[in-house]
Amino acid sequence: MPSSACSSSALSMPSLPGAEFLSLKANVVSNVTGHVPVGAYLNHGDATLAGVNYCNITVSYTHPGQGDRLTVQAWLPIDTWNGRLQAIGGGGWQAGLNYAASLSMRGAVGEGYATLTTDGGLGTSQSPADWGLLSPGNVNLYDLQNLASTSLNDMSIIGKSLVEEFYGRPPRYAYFNGCSQGGRQGLMLAQRYPAAFDGIAAAAPAINWTKFFMTGADSVPPPCEFNAIRAAAIRACDMNDGVPDGIISGRCDFDPHCVVGRVINCTDFGQLRRISAQAADIMEGTWRGPTKIDGSPIWYGLGKDVLVTGSMTDVAIVPIECQRNGSCTAGNFTLADDWIKYFVLKDADADTSALSHQEFDDVAHMSHQQYDSIIGTSDPDLSAFRRLGGKMITYHGTSDSLIPVDGSIEYYKKVLALDPDASDFYRLFLSPGLRHCFGGAGAYPHSTFESLRRWTEEDTVPETLAAASVGSERTIHRNLCAFPRVPVYDGQGDWTSAEAFHCA
């Protein structure tokens, strides 16, 4: 494709029912060279770019009557196109079109994919504080709908239109690639827009967006106490699988109260300190998950080897800030706090930490009532996606501190209950010790997308996903097993090697 075809005057506006296009800009980006590290190119390994030339196309449009403005950006390889399209999802409160998405797009265009992403009409905003409320008490439902679903199908239609306009033919295969919010987007596409993509990589998906954690107290123990309890749990359960890898695999019955009173070196203050009963209570509640006032569960808890604390600026389940005098306070889980304030209570000034247990139960119920039909992504009926030949892979780390892995397990079981043969087109892989999308002691499945491509195009069924830890003290290699099977140590050989394990 000659670079002269990459200009605003040479390209026609895409076609999208129900939309009015506002602008189209195109320019050539030449001789791009660089490296995308592992973990930055979601569901892939690392990627190296050498002299890549592509057409950067940015289109803006609106849904007339809704007062929105959405932007889709596409990068189309000029002389290295592999005939495929790879759309990139978002994270947190962003639909895409951010720095993280640009790294995955760099990797994709470097491998010859036409690639694109959308801002979902939210621009560069990272918080619903910028858009969630039209006025006090009035939620911006159109923007929420765009984030939840509408912009995703729009992106698919626009991307395919741009590809056919630029290359003179449609993509042979179209893929969606995402983790976290992007994982939720992938499931939404399979559930609601089954014709949008042929293959979907939906990692660590925020399936039940309307379920959440909430923590907050006037005074809490310092992070060192929580970290000490976590370390004790790992020591107690690490060898349950016969491997001293610092990872809890499978069932762990450790009771945090058994270490109450133990003296630890608290690095938060540079002094010795005893583990408190309060720290044990909070950890027990975090592992159990949020419950109603009658004790019935609202949602799943976290694994016992999960890092649950962080600073007030971290996205942590228990963000903690400590003073030099030794006092510490806990904030709220940022994503849940924003959801409750702007969408459930519809009050930007609401103090969610002041909610009583009964009020919290009421908030959880209202969240389901009002928003499951908009952003809930737990519909197990994937029959249309299957009928159209779609393939989908989800992986989830068992040490995910933001999205409980049990949510993905529950969803997959519901899919199987509705369609016992669902593994013919949709597979779930669990990675013990892996954190949210990437990182931690567990193995990151860098082969996810390539396995999806081969399954979609060559009907090569992925029984395992090749994975390796990144940044850990000792690199481990694993072949993650298709659920419900798990990697089991053979009892001999190098436990850092995938060859020392089998699926059972």
Short mmCIF file of C-alpha atoms in Angstrom, two decimals:
data_model
loop_
_atom_site.label_atom_id
_atom_site.label_comp_id
_atom_site.label_asym_id
_atom_site.label_seq_id
_atom_site.Cartn_x
_atom_site.Cartn_y
_atom_site.Cartn_z
CA MET A 1 0.00 0.00 0.00
CA PRO A 2 1.63 3.31 -1.05
CA SER A 3 2.05 5.90 1.67
CA SER A 4 0.19 8.40 -0.53
CA ALA A 5 -3.02 6.58 0.39
CA CYS A 6 -2.50 7.73 3.97
CA SER A 7 -3.98 11.21 3.95
CA SER A 8 -7.17 12.82 5.15
CA SER A 9 -8.14 13.68 1.58
CA ALA A 10 -7.54 10.17 0.24
CA LEU A 11 -9.69 8.39 2.82
CA SER A 12 -13.47 8.36 3.08
CA MET A 13 -15.35 8.57 6.35
CA PRO A 14 -16.23 5.13 7.75
CA SER A 15 -19.80 3.94 7.77
CA LEU A 16 -21.50 3.38 11.13
CA PRO A 17 -25.29 3.20 11.57
CA GLY A 18 -26.56 5.66 14.15
CA ALA A 19 -23.42 7.80 14.09
CA GLU A 20 -22.37 11.12 12.63
CA PHE A 21 -18.67 11.44 11.85
CA LEU A 22 -17.06 14.72 12.84
CA SER A 23 -13.48 14.42 11.64
CA LEU A 24 -10.90 12.13 10.08
CA LYS A 25 -7.18 12.78 10.25
CA ALA A 26 -4.46 10.62 8.75
CA ASN A 27 -0.69 10.85 8.63
CA VAL A 28 2.24 8.56 7.89
CA VAL A 29 4.45 7.46 10.78
CA SER A 30 7.79 6.26 9.40
CA ASN A 31 10.69 4.07 10.45
CA VAL A 32 9.47 3.23 13.95
CA THR A 33 12.08 1.27 15.84
CA GLY A 34 11.94 0.14 19.44
CA HIS A 35 11.09 -2.54 21.96
CA VAL A 36 7.89 -3.30 23.85
CA PRO A 37 8.74 -5.23 27.04
CA VAL A 38 6.95 -8.37 28.13
CA GLY A 39 3.80 -7.52 30.04
CA ALA A 40 3.25 -4.24 28.20
CA TYR A 41 1.93 -5.98 25.07
CA LEU A 42 -1.05 -7.69 26.68
CA ASN A 43 -1.45 -11.45 26.16
CA HIS A 44 1.82 -11.52 24.21
CA GLY A 45 5.51 -11.71 24.93
CA ASP A 46 7.77 -8.79 24.17
CA ALA A 47 7.94 -7.23 20.70
CA THR A 48 10.68 -5.56 18.68
CA LEU A 49 9.95 -2.95 16.02
CA ALA A 50 12.47 -2.35 13.25
CA GLY A 51 11.74 0.29 10.62
CA VAL A 52 7.96 -0.04 10.81
CA ASN A 53 5.87 2.34 8.70
CA TYR A 54 2.18 2.79 9.37
CA CYS A 55 -0.77 5.06 8.66
CA ASN A 56 -2.10 6.72 11.81
CA ILE A 57 -5.82 7.41 11.38
CA THR A 58 -7.91 9.20 14.00
CA VAL A 59 -11.66 9.53 13.58
CA SER A 60 -14.13 11.32 15.83
CA TYR A 61 -17.88 10.82 15.80
CA THR A 62 -21.04 11.29 17.82
CA HIS A 63 -24.33 9.51 18.36
CA PRO A 64 -26.76 12.31 17.43
CA GLY A 65 -28.91 13.38 20.33
CA GLN A 66 -26.58 11.96 22.98
CA GLY A 67 -24.13 14.83 23.21
CA ASP A 68 -21.11 12.52 23.13
CA ARG A 69 -17.87 12.63 21.16
CA LEU A 70 -15.92 9.42 20.66
CA THR A 71 -12.48 8.94 19.15
CA VAL A 72 -11.07 5.84 17.50
CA GLN A 73 -7.42 5.63 16.56
CA ALA A 74 -6.13 3.05 14.06
CA TRP A 75 -2.58 2.22 13.01
CA LEU A 76 -2.43 0.46 9.65
CA PRO A 77 0.91 -1.03 8.49
CA ILE A 78 1.84 0.40 5.12
CA ASP A 79 4.02 -2.40 3.78
CA THR A 80 3.91 -5.19 6.39
CA TRP A 81 0.19 -5.91 6.93
CA ASN A 82 -0.47 -9.55 7.83
CA GLY A 83 -4.13 -9.40 6.81
CA ARG A 84 -5.42 -9.29 10.38
CA LEU A 85 -6.98 -6.74 12.73
CA GLN A 86 -6.19 -6.54 16.44
CA ALA A 87 -8.25 -4.19 18.61
CA ILE A 88 -6.88 -3.19 22.02
CA GLY A 89 -8.97 -2.79 25.16
CA GLY A 90 -8.70 -0.45 28.11
CA GLY A 91 -8.08 -0.55 31.84
CA GLY A 92 -9.55 0.99 34.97
CA TRP A 93 -12.09 3.63 33.97
CA GLN A 94 -10.62 4.00 30.47
CA ALA A 95 -12.03 2.27 27.40
CA GLY A 96 -8.63 2.50 25.69
CA LEU A 97 -6.65 5.13 23.78
CA ASN A 98 -4.21 5.66 26.63
CA TYR A 99 -0.50 5.07 27.14
CA ALA A 100 -0.96 1.42 28.09
CA ALA A 101 -3.05 0.79 24.98
CA SER A 102 -0.45 2.53 22.82
CA LEU A 103 2.21 0.05 24.00
CA SER A 104 0.06 -2.88 22.93
CA MET A 105 -0.65 -1.10 19.64
CA ARG A 106 3.10 -0.67 19.08
CA GLY A 107 3.55 -4.38 19.60
CA ALA A 108 0.65 -5.21 17.29
CA VAL A 109 1.70 -2.95 14.43
CA GLY A 110 5.25 -4.26 14.81
CA GLU A 111 3.93 -7.76 14.16
CA GLY A 112 2.01 -6.63 11.09
CA TYR A 113 -1.45 -6.25 12.58
CA ALA A 114 -3.76 -3.40 11.71
CA THR A 115 -4.57 -2.22 15.21
CA LEU A 116 -6.97 0.22 16.84
CA THR A 117 -8.50 1.36 20.11
CA THR A 118 -11.25 3.70 21.31
CA ASP A 119 -11.56 6.29 24.05
CA GLY A 120 -15.24 5.37 24.50
CA GLY A 121 -16.08 9.07 24.47
CA LEU A 122 -14.20 9.68 27.75
CA GLY A 123 -11.10 11.33 26.31
CA THR A 124 -8.06 11.03 28.55
CA SER A 125 -10.08 10.93 31.77
CA GLN A 126 -8.98 8.34 34.32
CA SER A 127 -11.85 8.91 36.73
CA PRO A 128 -15.64 9.27 36.50
CA ALA A 129 -15.21 12.44 38.53
CA ASP A 130 -14.79 14.08 35.11
CA TRP A 131 -17.90 12.66 33.46
CA GLY A 132 -19.96 10.37 35.70
CA LEU A 133 -22.55 12.95 36.75
CA LEU A 134 -24.32 15.43 34.49
CA SER A 135 -25.50 17.17 37.65
CA PRO A 136 -25.98 16.10 41.27
CA GLY A 137 -28.28 13.09 41.23
CA ASN A 138 -28.15 12.62 37.43
CA VAL A 139 -25.83 9.97 36.01
CA ASN A 140 -24.30 10.38 32.56
CA LEU A 141 -25.85 7.18 31.27
CA TYR A 142 -24.81 7.71 27.65
CA ASP A 143 -21.11 7.87 28.52
CA LEU A 144 -21.45 4.90 30.85
CA GLN A 145 -23.18 2.97 28.07
CA ASN A 146 -20.36 3.88 25.69
CA LEU A 147 -17.76 2.60 28.16
CA ALA A 148 -19.77 -0.51 28.91
CA SER A 149 -20.62 -1.72 25.43
CA THR A 150 -21.62 0.62 22.61
CA SER A 151 -18.18 1.99 21.77
CA LEU A 152 -16.79 -1.55 21.51
CA ASN A 153 -19.07 -2.59 18.67
CA ASP A 154 -18.58 0.83 17.08
CA MET A 155 -14.82 0.26 17.16
CA SER A 156 -15.17 -3.09 15.41
CA ILE A 157 -17.30 -1.63 12.61
CA ILE A 158 -15.09 1.43 12.19
CA GLY A 159 -11.90 -0.63 12.24
CA LYS A 160 -13.09 -3.04 9.58
CA SER A 161 -14.33 -0.13 7.46
CA LEU A 162 -10.97 1.67 7.66
CA VAL A 163 -9.05 -1.51 6.84
CA GLU A 164 -11.15 -2.22 3.76
CA GLU A 165 -10.90 1.41 2.63
CA PHE A 166 -7.12 1.48 3.05
CA TYR A 167 -6.14 -1.96 1.74
CA GLY A 168 -9.02 -2.60 -0.65
CA ARG A 169 -10.10 -5.73 1.22
CA PRO A 170 -11.42 -6.56 4.69
CA PRO A 171 -9.28 -8.26 7.33
CA ARG A 172 -9.16 -12.05 7.08
CA TYR A 173 -9.49 -12.27 10.85
CA ALA A 174 -10.39 -9.72 13.50
CA TYR A 175 -9.25 -10.07 17.12
CA PHE A 176 -9.86 -8.27 20.39
CA ASN A 177 -7.14 -8.15 23.02
CA GLY A 178 -7.61 -6.95 26.60
CA CYS A 179 -7.11 -7.49 30.32
CA SER A 180 -9.01 -6.20 33.38
CA GLN A 181 -11.44 -3.59 32.00
CA GLY A 182 -10.26 -4.89 28.63
CA GLY A 183 -11.10 -8.42 29.75
CA ARG A 184 -14.59 -7.28 30.68
CA GLN A 185 -14.87 -5.61 27.28
CA GLY A 186 -13.91 -8.87 25.62
CA LEU A 187 -16.64 -10.79 27.41
CA MET A 188 -19.15 -8.05 26.62
CA LEU A 189 -18.29 -8.37 22.94
CA ALA A 190 -18.76 -12.15 22.98
CA GLN A 191 -22.06 -11.83 24.85
CA ARG A 192 -23.65 -8.83 23.15
CA TYR A 193 -21.83 -8.38 19.82
CA PRO A 194 -20.83 -11.93 18.81
CA ALA A 195 -20.08 -10.98 15.20
CA ALA A 196 -17.66 -8.18 16.09
CA PHE A 197 -14.51 -10.32 16.42
CA ASP A 198 -13.40 -13.81 15.41
CA GLY A 199 -11.12 -14.29 18.40
CA ILE A 200 -11.12 -12.65 21.84
CA ALA A 201 -8.39 -12.64 24.49
CA ALA A 202 -10.24 -11.59 27.66
CA ALA A 203 -7.77 -11.79 30.55
CA ALA A 204 -8.58 -11.16 34.25
CA PRO A 205 -12.01 -9.78 33.33
CA ALA A 206 -13.95 -7.47 35.65
CA ILE A 207 -17.04 -9.57 34.97
CA ASN A 208 -19.33 -8.45 37.76
CA TRP A 209 -18.59 -4.72 37.62
CA THR A 210 -21.56 -4.03 39.89
CA LYS A 211 -20.05 -6.10 42.73
CA PHE A 212 -17.27 -4.54 44.74
CA PHE A 213 -15.14 -4.35 47.87
CA MET A 214 -15.26 -1.55 50.36
CA THR A 215 -12.83 -1.02 53.20
CA GLY A 216 -12.32 1.95 55.42
CA ALA A 217 -11.71 2.64 59.09
CA ASP A 218 -10.67 5.50 61.33
CA SER A 219 -7.60 3.61 62.51
CA VAL A 220 -5.95 0.48 61.14
CA PRO A 221 -2.71 -1.43 61.68
CA PRO A 222 0.26 -0.57 59.45
CA PRO A 223 0.99 -2.51 56.25
CA CYS A 224 3.79 -4.48 57.92
CA GLU A 225 1.23 -6.43 59.95
CA PHE A 226 -0.78 -7.42 56.88
CA ASN A 227 2.37 -8.33 55.00
CA ALA A 228 3.55 -10.47 57.92
CA ILE A 229 0.25 -12.36 57.97
CA ARG A 230 0.47 -12.91 54.22
CA ALA A 231 4.04 -14.21 54.57
CA ALA A 232 2.95 -16.58 57.34
CA ALA A 233 0.14 -17.92 55.14
CA ILE A 234 2.57 -18.55 52.30
CA ARG A 235 4.98 -20.36 54.63
CA ALA A 236 2.14 -22.50 55.94
CA CYS A 237 0.71 -23.48 52.56
CA ASP A 238 3.55 -23.13 50.05
CA MET A 239 4.51 -26.81 50.15
CA ASN A 240 0.97 -28.09 49.75
CA ASP A 241 1.82 -28.64 46.08
CA GLY A 242 5.28 -30.06 46.85
CA VAL A 243 7.12 -27.07 45.38
CA PRO A 244 8.94 -24.37 47.43
CA ASP A 245 8.09 -21.58 44.99
CA GLY A 246 6.50 -19.06 47.37
CA ILE A 247 3.13 -19.61 45.71
CA ILE A 248 -0.06 -20.94 47.24
CA SER A 249 -1.60 -23.42 44.81
CA GLY A 250 -4.99 -24.78 45.75
CA ARG A 251 -6.63 -24.98 49.14
CA CYS A 252 -5.07 -23.17 52.11
CA ASP A 253 -6.73 -23.33 55.53
CA PHE A 254 -4.38 -20.92 57.31
CA ASP A 255 -6.03 -18.97 60.16
CA PRO A 256 -4.61 -15.43 60.46
CA HIS A 257 -5.44 -15.33 64.17
CA CYS A 258 -2.81 -17.97 64.89
CA VAL A 259 -0.08 -15.34 64.50
CA VAL A 260 -1.71 -12.63 66.63
CA GLY A 261 0.83 -11.43 69.18
CA ARG A 262 3.84 -12.53 67.13
CA VAL A 263 6.65 -9.96 67.19
CA ILE A 264 7.71 -8.63 63.79
CA ASN A 265 10.16 -6.04 62.54
CA CYS A 266 7.87 -3.31 61.24
CA THR A 267 9.73 -1.54 58.45
CA ASP A 268 6.95 1.06 58.26
CA PHE A 269 8.27 2.60 61.47
CA GLY A 270 11.65 0.90 61.92
CA GLN A 271 10.62 -0.81 65.16
CA LEU A 272 9.43 -4.10 66.60
CA ARG A 273 5.70 -4.59 66.74
CA ARG A 274 3.21 -7.34 67.58
CA ILE A 275 0.66 -8.52 65.04
CA SER A 276 -2.72 -7.28 66.22
CA ALA A 277 -6.08 -9.02 66.31
CA GLN A 278 -7.43 -6.16 64.20
CA ALA A 279 -4.99 -6.96 61.40
CA ALA A 280 -6.02 -10.62 61.55
CA ASP A 281 -9.72 -9.66 61.43
CA ILE A 282 -9.20 -7.44 58.38
CA MET A 283 -7.18 -10.09 56.55
CA GLU A 284 -9.78 -12.72 57.36
CA GLY A 285 -12.49 -10.44 55.97
CA THR A 286 -10.46 -9.72 52.84
CA TRP A 287 -9.96 -13.43 52.22
CA ARG A 288 -13.64 -14.16 52.90
CA GLY A 289 -14.97 -11.30 50.78
CA PRO A 290 -17.66 -8.70 51.51
CA THR A 291 -20.78 -9.96 53.25
CA LYS A 292 -24.24 -8.67 54.02
CA ILE A 293 -25.27 -7.81 57.55
CA ASP A 294 -26.79 -11.29 57.89
CA GLY A 295 -23.45 -12.88 56.97
CA SER A 296 -24.40 -13.99 53.47
CA PRO A 297 -21.76 -13.29 50.82
CA ILE A 298 -21.86 -10.36 48.41
CA TRP A 299 -18.82 -11.37 46.41
CA TYR A 300 -15.66 -13.43 46.56
CA GLY A 301 -12.59 -12.70 48.61
CA LEU A 302 -8.93 -12.70 47.63
CA GLY A 303 -6.34 -15.46 47.79
CA LYS A 304 -4.19 -15.76 50.89
CA ASP A 305 -0.99 -14.88 49.00
CA VAL A 306 -2.41 -11.63 47.59
CA LEU A 307 -0.82 -8.28 48.44
CA VAL A 308 -3.78 -6.38 49.87
CA THR A 309 -2.20 -3.12 51.05
CA GLY A 310 -0.74 -0.12 49.28
CA SER A 311 -0.39 3.64 49.56
CA MET A 312 -3.33 6.02 49.15
CA THR A 313 -2.28 6.58 45.52
CA ASP A 314 -2.18 2.86 44.73
CA VAL A 315 -5.07 0.85 43.35
CA ALA A 316 -5.19 -1.44 46.38
CA ILE A 317 -7.97 -3.20 48.24
CA VAL A 318 -6.71 -1.66 51.51
CA PRO A 319 -4.87 1.62 50.76
CA ILE A 320 -3.16 2.74 53.97
CA GLU A 321 -1.47 5.98 55.00
CA CYS A 322 0.67 6.08 58.15
CA GLN A 323 1.97 9.01 60.18
CA ARG A 324 5.33 9.23 61.93
CA ASN A 325 3.61 8.88 65.29
CA GLY A 326 2.61 5.33 64.33
CA SER A 327 -1.06 5.98 63.55
CA CYS A 328 -2.48 4.69 60.26
CA THR A 329 -5.74 5.23 58.41
CA ALA A 330 -7.30 3.23 55.60
CA GLY A 331 -8.94 4.63 52.53
CA ASN A 332 -11.38 2.94 50.19
CA PHE A 333 -10.68 0.77 47.17
CA THR A 334 -10.56 3.52 44.54
CA LEU A 335 -12.52 1.82 41.77
CA ALA A 336 -15.29 0.74 44.15
CA ASP A 337 -15.35 4.12 45.87
CA ASP A 338 -15.85 5.90 42.53
CA TRP A 339 -18.55 3.46 41.49
CA ILE A 340 -20.53 3.94 44.69
CA LYS A 341 -20.23 7.73 44.76
CA TYR A 342 -20.92 8.64 41.16
CA PHE A 343 -23.24 5.88 39.99
CA VAL A 344 -25.03 4.33 42.95
CA LEU A 345 -25.32 7.26 45.38
CA LYS A 346 -25.04 9.80 42.54
CA ASP A 347 -23.25 12.21 44.88
CA ALA A 348 -19.67 13.30 44.19
CA ASP A 349 -19.27 14.39 47.82
CA ALA A 350 -20.53 11.17 49.39
CA ASP A 351 -18.37 9.71 52.16
CA THR A 352 -18.50 6.00 51.47
CA SER A 353 -16.47 5.18 54.57
CA ALA A 354 -19.37 6.49 56.68
CA LEU A 355 -21.83 3.92 55.34
CA SER A 356 -23.25 1.56 57.93
CA HIS A 357 -23.29 -2.15 57.18
CA GLN A 358 -27.00 -1.98 56.36
CA GLU A 359 -26.44 1.02 54.08
CA PHE A 360 -23.64 -0.89 52.37
CA ASP A 361 -26.02 -3.81 51.78
CA ASP A 362 -28.55 -1.40 50.29
CA VAL A 363 -25.89 0.11 48.02
CA ALA A 364 -24.89 -3.34 46.78
CA HIS A 365 -28.51 -4.16 45.95
CA MET A 366 -29.10 -0.83 44.18
CA SER A 367 -25.96 -1.38 42.13
CA HIS A 368 -27.37 -4.63 40.77
CA GLN A 369 -30.84 -3.23 40.21
CA GLN A 370 -29.75 -0.17 38.29
CA TYR A 371 -26.69 -1.25 36.34
CA ASP A 372 -26.51 -4.97 35.64
CA SER A 373 -28.30 -4.42 32.33
CA ILE A 374 -25.83 -1.68 31.36
CA ILE A 375 -22.37 -2.84 32.43
CA GLY A 376 -22.92 -6.26 33.97
CA THR A 377 -20.97 -8.83 31.96
CA SER A 378 -21.99 -12.13 33.51
CA ASP A 379 -24.40 -13.46 30.86
CA PRO A 380 -23.30 -17.10 30.36
CA ASP A 381 -25.17 -17.51 27.07
CA LEU A 382 -22.44 -17.45 24.42
CA SER A 383 -24.40 -19.51 21.91
CA ALA A 384 -24.39 -16.84 19.20
CA PHE A 385 -20.63 -16.36 19.54
CA ARG A 386 -20.17 -20.11 19.23
CA ARG A 387 -22.54 -20.36 16.27
CA LEU A 388 -20.52 -17.72 14.40
CA GLY A 389 -17.30 -19.66 14.95
CA GLY A 390 -15.79 -17.38 17.60
CA LYS A 391 -12.99 -18.46 19.92
CA MET A 392 -12.12 -16.95 23.30
CA ILE A 393 -9.41 -17.45 25.94
CA THR A 394 -9.39 -16.09 29.48
CA TYR A 395 -6.48 -16.37 31.88
CA HIS A 396 -6.60 -15.17 35.48
CA GLY A 397 -3.93 -15.02 38.16
CA THR A 398 -4.84 -16.54 41.52
CA SER A 399 -2.94 -13.71 43.28
CA ASP A 400 -4.95 -10.96 41.58
CA SER A 401 -5.45 -8.22 44.18
CA LEU A 402 -8.09 -6.27 42.23
CA ILE A 403 -10.42 -8.84 40.65
CA PRO A 404 -11.00 -12.09 42.58
CA VAL A 405 -10.11 -15.10 40.47
CA ASP A 406 -13.15 -16.95 41.82
CA GLY A 407 -15.34 -14.59 39.80
CA SER A 408 -13.86 -15.92 36.56
CA ILE A 409 -14.21 -19.50 37.80
CA GLU A 410 -17.87 -18.94 38.70
CA TYR A 411 -18.61 -17.40 35.32
CA TYR A 412 -16.90 -20.20 33.41
CA LYS A 413 -18.82 -22.82 35.38
CA LYS A 414 -22.07 -21.05 34.49
CA VAL A 415 -21.08 -21.09 30.82
CA LEU A 416 -20.38 -24.83 31.07
CA ALA A 417 -23.66 -25.45 32.89
CA LEU A 418 -25.52 -23.86 29.99
CA ASP A 419 -23.32 -25.46 27.33
CA PRO A 420 -21.35 -28.51 28.54
CA ASP A 421 -19.27 -28.40 25.35
CA ALA A 422 -18.28 -24.74 25.75
CA SER A 423 -14.61 -25.69 25.98
CA ASP A 424 -14.84 -26.30 22.23
CA PHE A 425 -14.74 -22.51 21.77
CA TYR A 426 -13.99 -20.91 25.16
CA ARG A 427 -11.26 -21.88 27.63
CA LEU A 428 -10.16 -20.63 31.02
CA PHE A 429 -6.60 -20.90 32.34
CA LEU A 430 -5.55 -20.14 35.93
CA SER A 431 -2.03 -19.07 36.88
CA PRO A 432 -1.09 -19.67 40.53
CA GLY A 433 0.80 -16.71 41.99
CA LEU A 434 0.18 -14.34 39.08
CA ARG A 435 -1.04 -10.88 40.05
CA HIS A 436 -3.45 -8.63 38.15
CA CYS A 437 -2.79 -9.29 34.45
CA PHE A 438 0.96 -9.53 35.03
CA GLY A 439 3.65 -9.73 37.70
CA GLY A 440 4.24 -11.50 40.97
CA ALA A 441 5.80 -14.90 41.58
CA GLY A 442 3.45 -16.67 39.18
CA ALA A 443 3.91 -17.41 35.50
CA TYR A 444 2.60 -14.93 32.92
CA PRO A 445 1.04 -16.66 29.86
CA HIS A 446 2.85 -14.81 27.10
CA SER A 447 1.53 -17.32 24.58
CA THR A 448 -2.15 -16.43 25.09
CA PHE A 449 -2.76 -14.43 21.94
CA GLU A 450 -0.75 -16.69 19.65
CA SER A 451 -2.65 -19.69 21.04
CA LEU A 452 -5.89 -17.84 20.31
CA ARG A 453 -4.77 -17.07 16.76
CA ARG A 454 -3.85 -20.69 16.06
CA TRP A 455 -7.14 -21.91 17.55
CA THR A 456 -9.13 -19.42 15.46
CA GLU A 457 -7.31 -19.90 12.18
CA GLU A 458 -5.91 -23.43 12.34
CA ASP A 459 -8.30 -25.13 14.80
CA THR A 460 -5.35 -25.97 17.06
CA VAL A 461 -7.04 -26.42 20.43
CA PRO A 462 -5.02 -24.90 23.32
CA GLU A 463 -4.69 -27.57 26.00
CA THR A 464 -2.00 -25.50 27.74
CA LEU A 465 -0.57 -21.98 27.65
CA ALA A 466 3.20 -21.55 27.86
CA ALA A 467 3.98 -19.15 30.69
CA ALA A 468 6.96 -17.75 32.58
CA SER A 469 7.40 -15.50 35.59
CA VAL A 470 8.85 -12.05 34.99
CA GLY A 471 10.84 -10.00 37.49
CA SER A 472 10.69 -12.62 40.24
CA GLU A 473 13.76 -13.74 42.15
CA ARG A 474 13.84 -17.01 40.25
CA THR A 475 12.23 -17.47 36.83
CA ILE A 476 9.72 -20.28 36.72
CA HIS A 477 8.24 -21.82 33.61
CA ARG A 478 4.84 -23.45 33.55
CA ASN A 479 2.37 -24.82 31.07
CA LEU A 480 -0.93 -23.49 32.39
CA CYS A 481 -3.71 -26.04 32.08
CA ALA A 482 -7.19 -25.58 30.68
CA PHE A 483 -9.66 -25.42 33.58
CA PRO A 484 -10.50 -27.48 35.56
CA ARG A 485 -7.11 -29.17 35.25
CA VAL A 486 -4.12 -27.72 37.11
CA PRO A 487 -0.33 -28.17 36.83
CA VAL A 488 0.82 -30.94 39.18
CA TYR A 489 4.46 -31.47 40.14
CA ASP A 490 5.85 -34.86 39.11
CA GLY A 491 7.69 -35.10 42.42
CA GLN A 492 11.15 -34.93 40.91
CA GLY A 493 13.15 -32.73 38.61
CA ASP A 494 13.70 -28.98 38.39
CA TRP A 495 10.51 -27.35 39.70
CA THR A 496 11.31 -24.15 37.79
CA SER A 497 10.89 -26.08 34.54
CA ALA A 498 7.55 -26.68 32.86
CA GLU A 499 8.68 -30.23 32.04
CA ALA A 500 8.50 -31.17 35.74
CA PHE A 501 4.71 -30.74 35.75
CA HIS A 502 1.72 -32.38 34.13
CA CYS A 503 -1.93 -31.38 33.90
CA ALA A 504 -4.35 -33.27 36.11
#
